[in-house]
Amino acid sequence: MSAVSSIPGKNHAGSVEACDVIVVGAGFAGMYMLHRLRKLGFSVKVFEQGGDVGGTWYWNRYPGARCDVESMQYSYSFSDELQREWDWSERYAPQPEILKYARHVADRFNLRPDITFNTRVDRAEFDENSNHWEVTTSDGRQLRAAFLVLATGCLSNARVPEIKGLSEFKGKVYHTGHWPHEGVDFTDQRVGIIGTGSSAIQSVPVIASQARHLFVFQRTPNFSIPARNAALTDEEREAFRRNYPEIRRFAREDSRNAIYAELPDRGALDDGENARRAKYEERWEKGGLTFMLAYNNLLLDQAANDTAANFVREKIAEIVADPATARILQPDNHPIGTKRICVDTNYYATFNRPNVTLVNIRPHGIEEIRDHAVRVGGNDYEIDALVLATGFDAMTGSVAKIDILGRGGATLNQKWSDGPKTYLGLMSAGFPNLFIITGPGSPSVLSNMIVSIEQHVDWIADCLAFMRGRGLEVIEATRQAEEKWVAHVNDVAETTLYPQANSWYMGANIPGKPRIFMPYIGGVGVYRKICDEVAAKGYEGFAMTAREPERVVATS
Ligand SMILES: Cc1cc2nc3c(=O)[nH]c(=O)nc-3n(C[C@H](O)[C@H](O)[C@H](O)COP(=O)(O)OP(=O)(O)OC[C@H]3O[C@@H](n4cnc5c(N)ncnc54)[C@H](O)[C@@H]3O)c2cc1C
């Protein structure tokens, strides 16, 4: 038994199960958290509402789903054997392969015995007498643990829009984030898809190739860059593996977004028109998210950003044959990159197919959904099936669904009613011994998330080992440190163009959600240094309390 679980607590009746740490969620974050903590000798129980590991890749099985960070980088780095033995088949692996990888990791590291599937964590209350979390699950189990880790995912709470008549629709309705496991065959069907974010941009070309007709209902056009996806050769995989130490180091320490890439040394306006165009062409041909790394000021300077945005708008006009359709597809209400940029295979070209119709819903929205039609501007678009590619209540949605009570019975939802407040995105003051992986206030969704997940998991694991080694029972973010960090996160965001977009980074896709720029934009490398320095200074900004006698050993 570890030191933490030997901490005396309230004497509970036999029905309460105890462990050192409860982890909520078994995506890439929960799986690695379990692995690290178990290796340190902590007893851990993981709860996952889905039927298997994989999180995002368990739920998002829509046609065309794949990662948009290259698989050789969008993969765990914690085990050299793992990264040497697993062969990714394509530059951007499709969802089934990523899920297979997650399952392989679960089996290889024997994670399943400590994960309970098909079970939600519904409630968690901090007991100030025993300094333990008391947790209730959807099957009525009562548990207590010294620590609670939310590995609940930033994009795991699918958003269903409120549209008049939606529940009355007589055909089948699918959400991209909850796709049926047996798949869907749209052959000979008239299909409507609502939303044109990343999931739609990936699925539209595939659905269009099956359906009799596809209607794409678009409110806000998004910028998308060709993926240039292709099979990976043995030589390419080997080249990556040879350079893995440097690639992984760079992603962790030097990068802004946890992706290994050549960093730009100049701004967009430092080049003349021809040179700039050549550079954008080169990036466009290369494909992928690194398009935005053509210049170092694209997200800082509006005039610089305009040059990249105009380039992509021109590309759309070149690809899409009908000028009116091209105009509707050209984003015009946000700087390029300030909403997560999309990566596609033949998205814009799909609108040249005779069986695809783009319906602009920006002027009036969708009036209503009828038995077998979507009504826009007085016209009924007859469909047999409807796909909701309407995204997620991002970053805070899944946390908010758990009833979390901290000191004095205060709920996290009350505390975050004006927007999420955390210290380093890892903890929130008033909620001791509760950690969040890739929480708001950390680089999170602005990065290659597996790198950010590994960084948070390692930091939390090291912190718990530190506490155990010193007989410490409670860790809690101080209010001062939290306020300072929240102000810093906002200050950094304000120096960029990001807050100009009505993005899910800002909570703008959810009616009534406070408009706060949630992720930390200072860069993955910078952020890691800050976290490491905080730990090196004895967890500066956190109050840590010893078991007996009570004393505070580190505050700021
Ligand atoms: C379609 C799509 C494509 C993406 N592509 C990329 C990409 O290319 N690169 C990238 O970096 N990121 C990408 N992401 C982001 C992706 O979410 C992360 O990369 C990563 O998979 C997150 O892992 P996670 O474990 O933190 O969360 P998740 O994978 O979301 O897992 C969280 C799990 O927690 C479970 N859970 C939540 N609440 C509870 C509860 N109360 N009780 C029990 N279980 C609960 C959920 O069921 C879920 O399985 C993508 C996201 C989506 C939706």
PDB file of C-alpha atoms and ligand atoms in Angstrom, residues 23-31 47-50 52-60 62 65-70 74 76 92 98 116 119-123 138 150-157 176-177 198-199 202 257 259 289 340 392 398-399 401-402 437-438 444-445 447-451 453, ligand 1:
ATOM      1  CA  VAL A  23      -8.999   8.943 -12.784  1.00  0.00           C
ATOM      2  CA  VAL A  24     -12.026   9.951 -14.867  1.00  0.00           C
ATOM      3  CA  GLY A  25     -11.737   9.048 -18.550  1.00  0.00           C
ATOM      4  CA  ALA A  26      -9.735   6.450 -20.472  1.00  0.00           C
ATOM      5  CA  GLY A  27      -8.612   8.390 -23.537  1.00  0.00           C
ATOM      6  CA  PHE A  28      -4.926   9.021 -24.132  1.00  0.00           C
ATOM      7  CA  ALA A  29      -4.770  11.139 -20.951  1.00  0.00           C
ATOM      8  CA  GLY A  30      -6.427   8.674 -18.576  1.00  0.00           C
ATOM      9  CA  MET A  31      -4.513   5.718 -19.974  1.00  0.00           C
ATOM     10  CA  PHE A  47     -13.791   5.135 -14.849  1.00  0.00           C
ATOM     11  CA  GLU A  48     -14.798   5.492 -18.473  1.00  0.00           C
ATOM     12  CA  GLN A  49     -18.323   6.076 -19.704  1.00  0.00           C
ATOM     13  CA  GLY A  50     -17.525   4.497 -23.086  1.00  0.00           C
ATOM     14  CA  ASP A  52     -13.447   0.837 -24.410  1.00  0.00           C
ATOM     15  CA  VAL A  53     -10.281   2.940 -24.264  1.00  0.00           C
ATOM     16  CA  GLY A  54      -9.418   5.619 -26.840  1.00  0.00           C
ATOM     17  CA  GLY A  55     -11.700   8.541 -25.890  1.00  0.00           C
ATOM     18  CA  THR A  56     -11.971  10.806 -28.946  1.00  0.00           C
ATOM     19  CA  TRP A  57     -11.098   7.870 -31.201  1.00  0.00           C
ATOM     20  CA  TYR A  58     -13.679   5.621 -29.588  1.00  0.00           C
ATOM     21  CA  TRP A  59     -16.499   8.119 -30.125  1.00  0.00           C
ATOM     22  CA  ASN A  60     -15.664   9.940 -33.385  1.00  0.00           C
ATOM     23  CA  TYR A  62     -17.606   9.348 -38.737  1.00  0.00           C
ATOM     24  CA  ALA A  65     -12.215  10.830 -39.365  1.00  0.00           C
ATOM     25  CA  ARG A  66      -8.451  11.004 -38.932  1.00  0.00           C
ATOM     26  CA  CYS A  67      -5.893  13.024 -37.041  1.00  0.00           C
ATOM     27  CA  ASP A  68      -4.628  16.322 -38.416  1.00  0.00           C
ATOM     28  CA  VAL A  69      -1.251  16.181 -36.707  1.00  0.00           C
ATOM     29  CA  GLU A  70       1.013  13.666 -38.432  1.00  0.00           C
ATOM     30  CA  TYR A  74       0.499  12.330 -32.782  1.00  0.00           C
ATOM     31  CA  TYR A  76       2.891   8.585 -27.255  1.00  0.00           C
ATOM     32  CA  TYR A  92      -2.475  10.984 -41.000  1.00  0.00           C
ATOM     33  CA  ILE A  98      -5.761   5.297 -33.931  1.00  0.00           C
ATOM     34  CA  THR A 116     -14.176   0.211 -15.350  1.00  0.00           C
ATOM     35  CA  THR A 119     -19.511   3.773 -16.062  1.00  0.00           C
ATOM     36  CA  ARG A 120     -19.713   7.535 -15.546  1.00  0.00           C
ATOM     37  CA  VAL A 121     -18.405   9.511 -12.624  1.00  0.00           C
ATOM     38  CA  ASP A 122     -21.450  11.595 -11.699  1.00  0.00           C
ATOM     39  CA  ARG A 123     -20.412  13.311  -8.491  1.00  0.00           C
ATOM     40  CA  SER A 138     -23.470   6.008 -12.511  1.00  0.00           C
ATOM     41  CA  LEU A 150     -10.073  14.606 -14.523  1.00  0.00           C
ATOM     42  CA  ALA A 151      -8.912  13.119 -17.818  1.00  0.00           C
ATOM     43  CA  THR A 152     -12.320  13.874 -19.247  1.00  0.00           C
ATOM     44  CA  GLY A 153     -11.144  15.364 -22.555  1.00  0.00           C
ATOM     45  CA  CYS A 154     -11.498  18.812 -24.094  1.00  0.00           C
ATOM     46  CA  LEU A 155     -13.646  17.668 -27.009  1.00  0.00           C
ATOM     47  CA  SER A 156     -15.753  14.931 -25.485  1.00  0.00           C
ATOM     48  CA  ASN A 157     -19.066  16.609 -24.769  1.00  0.00           C
ATOM     49  CA  THR A 176     -20.151  12.955 -35.674  1.00  0.00           C
ATOM     50  CA  GLY A 177     -18.994  12.735 -32.046  1.00  0.00           C
ATOM     51  CA  SER A 198     -13.183  20.018 -38.874  1.00  0.00           C
ATOM     52  CA  SER A 199     -15.456  16.948 -38.590  1.00  0.00           C
ATOM     53  CA  GLN A 202     -13.288  15.521 -43.141  1.00  0.00           C
ATOM     54  CA  ASN A 257       2.254  23.868 -30.655  1.00  0.00           C
ATOM     55  CA  ILE A 259       4.768  19.905 -33.542  1.00  0.00           C
ATOM     56  CA  LEU A 289      -1.254  22.536 -40.158  1.00  0.00           C
ATOM     57  CA  ARG A 340      -8.586  25.702 -35.392  1.00  0.00           C
ATOM     58  CA  PHE A 392     -18.411  20.140 -28.704  1.00  0.00           C
ATOM     59  CA  SER A 398     -17.331  17.338 -19.708  1.00  0.00           C
ATOM     60  CA  VAL A 399     -16.019  18.747 -16.427  1.00  0.00           C
ATOM     61  CA  LYS A 401     -21.343  17.566 -16.324  1.00  0.00           C
ATOM     62  CA  ILE A 402     -19.823  16.159 -13.140  1.00  0.00           C
ATOM     63  CA  ILE A 437      -5.342  17.154 -17.604  1.00  0.00           C
ATOM     64  CA  THR A 438      -5.059  19.716 -20.438  1.00  0.00           C
ATOM     65  CA  SER A 444      -4.123  22.033 -24.544  1.00  0.00           C
ATOM     66  CA  VAL A 445      -6.221  22.286 -27.719  1.00  0.00           C
ATOM     67  CA  SER A 447      -1.177  21.921 -29.425  1.00  0.00           C
ATOM     68  CA  ASN A 448      -0.426  18.401 -30.541  1.00  0.00           C
ATOM     69  CA  MET A 449      -2.401  17.135 -27.590  1.00  0.00           C
ATOM     70  CA  ILE A 450      -0.533  13.936 -26.879  1.00  0.00           C
ATOM     71  CA  VAL A 451       2.568  15.984 -26.088  1.00  0.00           C
ATOM     72  CA  ILE A 453      -1.127  15.219 -22.172  1.00  0.00           C
TER      73      ILE A 453
HETATM   74  C1  LIG B   1     -12.471  14.373 -34.467  1.00  0.00           C
HETATM   75  C2  LIG B   1     -11.323  14.830 -33.638  1.00  0.00           C
HETATM   76  C3  LIG B   1     -10.049  14.836 -34.186  1.00  0.00           C
HETATM   77  C4  LIG B   1      -8.959  15.233 -33.424  1.00  0.00           C
HETATM   78  N1  LIG B   1      -7.715  15.259 -33.992  1.00  0.00           N
HETATM   79  C5  LIG B   1      -6.664  15.662 -33.262  1.00  0.00           C
HETATM   80  C6  LIG B   1      -5.344  15.721 -33.821  1.00  0.00           C
HETATM   81  O1  LIG B   1      -5.117  15.395 -34.980  1.00  0.00           O
HETATM   82  N2  LIG B   1      -4.333  16.166 -33.038  1.00  0.00           N
HETATM   83  C7  LIG B   1      -4.534  16.540 -31.756  1.00  0.00           C
HETATM   84  O2  LIG B   1      -3.587  16.930 -31.095  1.00  0.00           O
HETATM   85  N3  LIG B   1      -5.759  16.470 -31.188  1.00  0.00           N
HETATM   86  C8  LIG B   1      -6.812  16.055 -31.908  1.00  0.00           C
HETATM   87  N4  LIG B   1      -8.056  16.014 -31.332  1.00  0.00           N
HETATM   88  C9  LIG B   1      -8.198  16.332 -29.902  1.00  0.00           C
HETATM   89  C10 LIG B   1      -8.275  15.014 -29.094  1.00  0.00           C
HETATM   90  O3  LIG B   1      -9.401  15.125 -28.301  1.00  0.00           O
HETATM   91  C11 LIG B   1      -6.994  14.806 -28.292  1.00  0.00           C
HETATM   92  O4  LIG B   1      -5.902  14.715 -29.176  1.00  0.00           O
HETATM   93  C12 LIG B   1      -6.945  13.566 -27.400  1.00  0.00           C
HETATM   94  O5  LIG B   1      -7.442  12.423 -28.026  1.00  0.00           O
HETATM   95  C13 LIG B   1      -7.630  13.829 -26.082  1.00  0.00           C
HETATM   96  O6  LIG B   1      -7.408  12.767 -25.196  1.00  0.00           O
HETATM   97  P1  LIG B   1      -8.032  12.848 -23.732  1.00  0.00           P
HETATM   98  O7  LIG B   1      -7.752  11.540 -23.101  1.00  0.00           O
HETATM   99  O8  LIG B   1      -7.562  14.062 -23.048  1.00  0.00           O
HETATM  100  O9  LIG B   1      -9.583  13.063 -23.953  1.00  0.00           O
HETATM  101  P2  LIG B   1     -10.646  12.152 -24.700  1.00  0.00           P
HETATM  102  O10 LIG B   1     -10.012  11.378 -25.777  1.00  0.00           O
HETATM  103  O11 LIG B   1     -11.773  13.033 -25.051  1.00  0.00           O
HETATM  104  O12 LIG B   1     -11.093  11.127 -23.572  1.00  0.00           O
HETATM  105  C14 LIG B   1     -11.836  11.533 -22.467  1.00  0.00           C
HETATM  106  C15 LIG B   1     -12.702  10.377 -22.051  1.00  0.00           C
HETATM  107  O13 LIG B   1     -13.315  10.714 -20.812  1.00  0.00           O
HETATM  108  C16 LIG B   1     -14.590  10.134 -20.802  1.00  0.00           C
HETATM  109  N5  LIG B   1     -15.409  10.845 -19.826  1.00  0.00           N
HETATM  110  C17 LIG B   1     -15.741  12.165 -19.825  1.00  0.00           C
HETATM  111  N6  LIG B   1     -16.491  12.456 -18.741  1.00  0.00           N
HETATM  112  C18 LIG B   1     -16.635  11.307 -18.048  1.00  0.00           C
HETATM  113  C19 LIG B   1     -17.292  10.964 -16.834  1.00  0.00           C
HETATM  114  N7  LIG B   1     -17.940  11.881 -16.106  1.00  0.00           N
HETATM  115  N8  LIG B   1     -17.233   9.692 -16.414  1.00  0.00           N
HETATM  116  C20 LIG B   1     -16.562   8.734 -17.116  1.00  0.00           C
HETATM  117  N9  LIG B   1     -15.923   9.006 -18.278  1.00  0.00           N
HETATM  118  C21 LIG B   1     -15.951  10.273 -18.724  1.00  0.00           C
HETATM  119  C22 LIG B   1     -15.085  10.279 -22.218  1.00  0.00           C
HETATM  120  O14 LIG B   1     -16.056   9.308 -22.507  1.00  0.00           O
HETATM  121  C23 LIG B   1     -13.815  10.080 -23.028  1.00  0.00           C
HETATM  122  O15 LIG B   1     -13.722   8.759 -23.489  1.00  0.00           O
HETATM  123  C24 LIG B   1      -9.153  15.638 -32.086  1.00  0.00           C
HETATM  124  C25 LIG B   1     -10.440  15.661 -31.546  1.00  0.00           C
HETATM  125  C26 LIG B   1     -11.511  15.266 -32.320  1.00  0.00           C
HETATM  126  C27 LIG B   1     -12.873  15.294 -31.707  1.00  0.00           C
END
